[in-house]
């Protein structure tokens, strides 16, 4: 990966437009947390955060879940250096927890082609959980290649490459508290 990319300018320089403000995101995440708490009341819930993009979403969502819940993580890689999905998904870090017989909720940052979540759903289903559902902060339906049912959705957005609130471009921008589209011209300076 491109660990060595140096940024000499402010983060904002590379952005074209804010799509979702921190306030909008916080409001929706609170609603999702309340809904998940209602739906899973009385059940043994395991949240699976997908590293690294979903970490901020997961940690905010978790604080709006009011029922007992456990957390685990998986790391997968599909993109390599490019921003286009290759369709090849590799597990970089697997779960610590056993999921057999448990209610699993996958927490993802964004669904684009759907290839990553289809792979994850099939991989988890093979471990015989009581159920697998998907919660994604963002949905970009324009480039969907495979249909994946999404049970909890934050926001549907048009096709743009977006960063912030955990999402990166060239390993940067995860720390922005809002979600913005990158400026396609200026971002090339980082490649
Ligand atoms: P998919 O397999 O094409 O659905 O891609 C899903 C993964 O690609 C996400 O988990 C993200 O890591 C990454 N991704 C897709 N679109 C974006 C984007 O606009 N910004 C940052 N990462 C993205
Ligand atoms: Mg991801």
mmCIF file of C-alpha atoms and ligand atoms in Angstrom:
data_model
loop_
_atom_site.group_PDB
_atom_site.id
_atom_site.type_symbol
_atom_site.label_atom_id
_atom_site.label_comp_id
_atom_site.label_asym_id
_atom_site.label_seq_id
_atom_site.Cartn_x
_atom_site.Cartn_y
_atom_site.Cartn_z
ATOM 1 C CA UNK A 1 0.000 0.000 0.000
ATOM 2 C CA UNK A 2 0.959 3.606 -0.429
ATOM 3 C CA UNK A 3 2.127 4.323 3.101
ATOM 4 C CA UNK A 4 4.576 6.902 1.901
ATOM 5 C CA UNK A 5 2.155 9.337 0.246
ATOM 6 C CA UNK A 6 3.063 12.768 1.593
ATOM 7 C CA UNK A 7 0.436 15.451 1.873
ATOM 8 C CA UNK A 8 1.807 18.921 1.756
ATOM 9 C CA UNK A 9 -1.541 20.666 1.604
ATOM 10 C CA UNK A 10 -4.553 20.890 3.863
ATOM 11 C CA UNK A 11 -7.038 18.012 3.541
ATOM 12 C CA UNK A 12 -9.747 20.401 2.297
ATOM 13 C CA UNK A 13 -7.655 21.302 -0.751
ATOM 14 C CA UNK A 14 -8.385 17.870 -2.287
ATOM 15 C CA UNK A 15 -12.166 17.976 -1.762
ATOM 16 C CA UNK A 16 -14.820 19.255 -4.157
ATOM 17 C CA UNK A 17 -17.965 19.165 -2.031
ATOM 18 C CA UNK A 18 -19.290 18.115 1.357
ATOM 19 C CA UNK A 19 -22.044 15.544 0.820
ATOM 20 C CA UNK A 20 -22.974 14.807 4.443
ATOM 21 C CA UNK A 21 -22.245 17.041 7.400
ATOM 22 C CA UNK A 22 -21.156 15.731 10.788
ATOM 23 C CA UNK A 23 -24.595 16.668 12.167
ATOM 24 C CA UNK A 24 -26.452 14.754 9.462
ATOM 25 C CA UNK A 25 -24.290 11.692 10.047
ATOM 26 C CA UNK A 26 -24.673 11.822 13.839
ATOM 27 C CA UNK A 27 -28.460 12.105 13.576
ATOM 28 C CA UNK A 28 -28.774 9.137 11.240
ATOM 29 C CA UNK A 29 -26.339 6.962 13.230
ATOM 30 C CA UNK A 30 -28.426 7.581 16.362
ATOM 31 C CA UNK A 31 -31.548 6.437 14.486
ATOM 32 C CA UNK A 32 -29.819 3.294 13.240
ATOM 33 C CA UNK A 33 -28.597 2.476 16.751
ATOM 34 C CA UNK A 34 -32.134 2.820 18.124
ATOM 35 C CA UNK A 35 -33.566 0.647 15.349
ATOM 36 C CA UNK A 36 -30.931 -2.075 15.841
ATOM 37 C CA UNK A 37 -31.560 -2.018 19.599
ATOM 38 C CA UNK A 38 -35.278 -2.602 19.017
ATOM 39 C CA UNK A 39 -34.820 -5.292 16.363
ATOM 40 C CA UNK A 40 -32.273 -7.321 18.339
ATOM 41 C CA UNK A 41 -33.762 -6.953 21.818
ATOM 42 C CA UNK A 42 -33.402 -10.209 23.744
ATOM 43 C CA UNK A 43 -30.990 -11.737 21.198
ATOM 44 C CA UNK A 44 -27.266 -12.475 21.263
ATOM 45 C CA UNK A 45 -25.893 -9.797 18.916
ATOM 46 C CA UNK A 46 -22.380 -9.752 17.467
ATOM 47 C CA UNK A 47 -21.364 -6.673 15.473
ATOM 48 C CA UNK A 48 -18.623 -7.289 12.915
ATOM 49 C CA UNK A 49 -16.838 -4.130 11.869
ATOM 50 C CA UNK A 50 -15.026 -4.209 8.542
ATOM 51 C CA UNK A 51 -11.596 -2.641 8.890
ATOM 52 C CA UNK A 52 -10.551 -0.037 8.355
ATOM 53 C CA UNK A 53 -13.260 2.072 6.740
ATOM 54 C CA UNK A 54 -16.053 1.175 9.169
ATOM 55 C CA UNK A 55 -14.223 1.914 12.435
ATOM 56 C CA UNK A 56 -15.611 5.389 13.017
ATOM 57 C CA UNK A 57 -19.132 4.429 12.007
ATOM 58 C CA UNK A 58 -18.969 1.325 14.211
ATOM 59 C CA UNK A 59 -17.688 3.190 17.245
ATOM 60 C CA UNK A 60 -20.410 5.849 16.978
ATOM 61 C CA UNK A 61 -23.130 3.278 16.221
ATOM 62 C CA UNK A 62 -22.073 1.171 19.192
ATOM 63 C CA UNK A 63 -22.727 4.049 21.580
ATOM 64 C CA UNK A 64 -26.316 4.258 20.328
ATOM 65 C CA UNK A 65 -26.994 0.553 20.872
ATOM 66 C CA UNK A 66 -28.676 0.070 24.216
ATOM 67 C CA UNK A 67 -28.829 -3.757 24.383
ATOM 68 C CA UNK A 68 -25.981 -6.177 25.241
ATOM 69 C CA UNK A 69 -23.689 -6.493 22.223
ATOM 70 C CA UNK A 70 -20.270 -7.881 21.367
ATOM 71 C CA UNK A 71 -17.852 -6.526 18.785
ATOM 72 C CA UNK A 72 -15.350 -8.184 16.500
ATOM 73 C CA UNK A 73 -13.494 -7.147 13.361
ATOM 74 C CA UNK A 74 -12.548 -8.465 9.963
ATOM 75 C CA UNK A 75 -10.192 -6.852 7.490
ATOM 76 C CA UNK A 76 -10.632 -7.532 3.805
ATOM 77 C CA UNK A 77 -8.991 -6.098 0.766
ATOM 78 C CA UNK A 78 -10.576 -5.780 -2.637
ATOM 79 C CA UNK A 79 -9.219 -2.650 -4.211
ATOM 80 C CA UNK A 80 -5.443 -2.791 -4.063
ATOM 81 C CA UNK A 81 -4.054 0.514 -5.245
ATOM 82 C CA UNK A 82 -6.891 1.457 -7.591
ATOM 83 C CA UNK A 83 -10.290 2.900 -6.759
ATOM 84 C CA UNK A 84 -12.084 0.355 -8.950
ATOM 85 C CA UNK A 85 -13.128 -2.921 -7.400
ATOM 86 C CA UNK A 86 -11.197 -5.873 -8.784
ATOM 87 C CA UNK A 87 -13.809 -8.331 -7.570
ATOM 88 C CA UNK A 88 -11.107 -10.287 -5.771
ATOM 89 C CA UNK A 89 -11.635 -10.246 -2.013
ATOM 90 C CA UNK A 90 -8.935 -11.371 0.365
ATOM 91 C CA UNK A 91 -9.234 -11.803 4.151
ATOM 92 C CA UNK A 92 -6.395 -9.898 5.803
ATOM 93 C CA UNK A 93 -7.668 -10.409 9.358
ATOM 94 C CA UNK A 94 -10.270 -12.954 10.380
ATOM 95 C CA UNK A 95 -12.644 -12.939 13.362
ATOM 96 C CA UNK A 96 -11.575 -13.859 16.887
ATOM 97 C CA UNK A 97 -15.146 -14.902 17.775
ATOM 98 C CA UNK A 98 -17.042 -18.014 16.725
ATOM 99 C CA UNK A 99 -20.228 -16.992 14.943
ATOM 100 C CA UNK A 100 -22.031 -20.330 14.862
ATOM 101 C CA UNK A 101 -25.536 -19.981 16.256
ATOM 102 C CA UNK A 102 -25.221 -16.231 16.784
ATOM 103 C CA UNK A 103 -26.953 -13.191 15.326
ATOM 104 C CA UNK A 104 -24.341 -11.405 13.230
ATOM 105 C CA UNK A 105 -24.587 -7.832 11.993
ATOM 106 C CA UNK A 106 -21.900 -6.753 9.538
ATOM 107 C CA UNK A 107 -21.052 -3.050 9.823
ATOM 108 C CA UNK A 108 -19.542 -1.652 6.623
ATOM 109 C CA UNK A 109 -18.667 1.854 5.466
ATOM 110 C CA UNK A 110 -19.966 1.758 1.900
ATOM 111 C CA UNK A 111 -21.388 -0.599 -0.702
ATOM 112 C CA UNK A 112 -20.352 0.123 -4.280
ATOM 113 C CA UNK A 113 -20.169 -2.867 -6.664
ATOM 114 C CA UNK A 114 -21.441 -5.144 -3.878
ATOM 115 C CA UNK A 115 -18.624 -7.656 -4.399
ATOM 116 C CA UNK A 116 -17.075 -7.185 -0.953
ATOM 117 C CA UNK A 117 -20.346 -7.612 0.926
ATOM 118 C CA UNK A 118 -21.454 -10.553 -1.192
ATOM 119 C CA UNK A 119 -18.205 -12.304 -0.361
ATOM 120 C CA UNK A 120 -18.498 -11.471 3.333
ATOM 121 C CA UNK A 121 -22.113 -12.592 3.522
ATOM 122 C CA UNK A 122 -21.300 -15.964 1.915
ATOM 123 C CA UNK A 123 -18.190 -16.412 4.029
ATOM 124 C CA UNK A 124 -20.096 -15.734 7.256
ATOM 125 C CA UNK A 125 -23.131 -17.771 6.210
ATOM 126 C CA UNK A 126 -20.857 -20.803 5.791
ATOM 127 C CA UNK A 127 -20.017 -20.558 9.506
ATOM 128 C CA UNK A 128 -23.693 -21.220 10.328
ATOM 129 C CA UNK A 129 -24.729 -18.195 12.346
ATOM 130 C CA UNK A 130 -28.343 -17.822 13.489
ATOM 131 C CA UNK A 131 -28.579 -14.948 11.021
ATOM 132 C CA UNK A 132 -26.482 -12.473 9.017
ATOM 133 C CA UNK A 133 -27.644 -8.945 8.359
ATOM 134 C CA UNK A 134 -25.837 -5.998 6.824
ATOM 135 C CA UNK A 135 -25.609 -2.415 8.036
ATOM 136 C CA UNK A 136 -23.824 0.062 5.791
ATOM 137 C CA UNK A 137 -23.419 3.772 6.302
ATOM 138 C CA UNK A 138 -23.414 4.567 2.572
ATOM 139 C CA UNK A 139 -24.884 2.989 -0.541
ATOM 140 C CA UNK A 140 -23.674 3.935 -4.021
ATOM 141 C CA UNK A 141 -26.125 1.930 -6.201
ATOM 142 C CA UNK A 142 -24.968 3.245 -9.594
ATOM 143 C CA UNK A 143 -22.166 0.742 -10.086
ATOM 144 C CA UNK A 144 -23.715 -2.304 -8.455
ATOM 145 C CA UNK A 145 -22.491 -5.563 -10.030
ATOM 146 C CA UNK A 146 -24.144 -8.017 -7.625
ATOM 147 C CA UNK A 147 -27.273 -7.457 -5.563
ATOM 148 C CA UNK A 148 -26.727 -7.676 -1.827
ATOM 149 C CA UNK A 149 -29.620 -7.136 0.577
ATOM 150 C CA UNK A 150 -28.889 -4.227 2.920
ATOM 151 C CA UNK A 151 -30.870 -4.360 6.155
ATOM 152 C CA UNK A 152 -29.776 -1.050 7.702
ATOM 153 C CA UNK A 153 -28.717 1.883 5.539
ATOM 154 C CA UNK A 154 -27.426 5.300 6.554
ATOM 155 C CA UNK A 155 -27.549 7.230 3.278
ATOM 156 C CA UNK A 156 -27.854 6.557 -0.443
ATOM 157 C CA UNK A 157 -25.419 8.715 -2.426
ATOM 158 C CA UNK A 158 -24.754 9.272 -6.141
ATOM 159 C CA UNK A 159 -21.630 7.816 -7.703
ATOM 160 C CA UNK A 160 -18.722 9.896 -6.416
ATOM 161 C CA UNK A 161 -15.511 8.847 -4.724
ATOM 162 C CA UNK A 162 -16.060 9.970 -1.151
ATOM 163 C CA UNK A 163 -13.801 10.306 1.880
ATOM 164 C CA UNK A 164 -14.079 11.113 5.565
ATOM 165 C CA UNK A 165 -15.761 9.566 8.619
ATOM 166 C CA UNK A 166 -13.495 6.531 8.217
ATOM 167 C CA UNK A 167 -13.361 6.359 4.429
ATOM 168 C CA UNK A 168 -10.000 6.938 2.792
ATOM 169 C CA UNK A 169 -8.417 7.816 -0.492
ATOM 170 C CA UNK A 170 -4.742 6.877 -0.756
ATOM 171 C CA UNK A 171 -4.722 6.137 2.995
ATOM 172 C CA UNK A 172 -5.670 9.710 3.918
ATOM 173 C CA UNK A 173 -8.843 11.636 4.922
ATOM 174 C CA UNK A 174 -10.281 9.075 7.381
ATOM 175 C CA UNK A 175 -10.166 11.677 10.160
ATOM 176 C CA UNK A 176 -12.580 14.164 8.555
ATOM 177 C CA UNK A 177 -15.761 14.288 10.690
ATOM 178 C CA UNK A 178 -17.947 14.718 7.557
ATOM 179 C CA UNK A 179 -18.214 12.964 4.182
ATOM 180 C CA UNK A 180 -16.993 14.744 1.086
ATOM 181 C CA UNK A 181 -16.368 14.005 -2.580
ATOM 182 C CA UNK A 182 -12.753 14.246 -3.690
ATOM 183 C CA UNK A 183 -11.728 16.677 -6.410
ATOM 184 C CA UNK A 184 -10.770 14.362 -9.270
ATOM 185 C CA UNK A 185 -8.107 16.732 -10.637
ATOM 186 C CA UNK A 186 -6.400 17.641 -7.394
ATOM 187 C CA UNK A 187 -6.410 14.131 -5.985
ATOM 188 C CA UNK A 188 -4.110 13.078 -8.851
ATOM 189 C CA UNK A 189 -1.361 15.063 -7.195
ATOM 190 C CA UNK A 190 -1.292 12.298 -4.567
ATOM 191 C CA UNK A 191 -0.861 9.438 -7.043
HETATM 192 P P1 LIG B 1 -17.440 -2.919 -3.345
HETATM 193 O O1 LIG B 1 -16.836 -4.286 -3.167
HETATM 194 O O2 LIG B 1 -17.249 -2.397 -4.740
HETATM 195 O O3 LIG B 1 -18.878 -2.825 -2.918
HETATM 196 O O4 LIG B 1 -16.577 -1.923 -2.502
HETATM 197 C C1 LIG B 1 -16.691 -1.801 -1.178
HETATM 198 C C2 LIG B 1 -15.417 -1.250 -0.573
HETATM 199 O O5 LIG B 1 -14.727 -0.369 -1.457
HETATM 200 C C3 LIG B 1 -15.754 -0.427 0.624
HETATM 201 O O6 LIG B 1 -15.728 -1.224 1.763
HETATM 202 C C4 LIG B 1 -14.686 0.638 0.630
HETATM 203 O O7 LIG B 1 -13.572 0.170 1.365
HETATM 204 C C5 LIG B 1 -14.288 0.790 -0.810
HETATM 205 N N1 LIG B 1 -14.950 1.974 -1.432
HETATM 206 C C6 LIG B 1 -15.925 1.958 -2.362
HETATM 207 N N2 LIG B 1 -16.293 3.206 -2.706
HETATM 208 C C7 LIG B 1 -15.542 4.029 -1.962
HETATM 209 C C8 LIG B 1 -15.475 5.474 -1.846
HETATM 210 O O8 LIG B 1 -16.198 6.258 -2.489
HETATM 211 N N3 LIG B 1 -14.566 5.958 -0.946
HETATM 212 C C9 LIG B 1 -13.751 5.155 -0.193
HETATM 213 N N4 LIG B 1 -13.795 3.811 -0.268
HETATM 214 C C10 LIG B 1 -14.674 3.252 -1.149
HETATM 215 MG MG1 LIG B 2 -14.390 -1.159 3.231
#
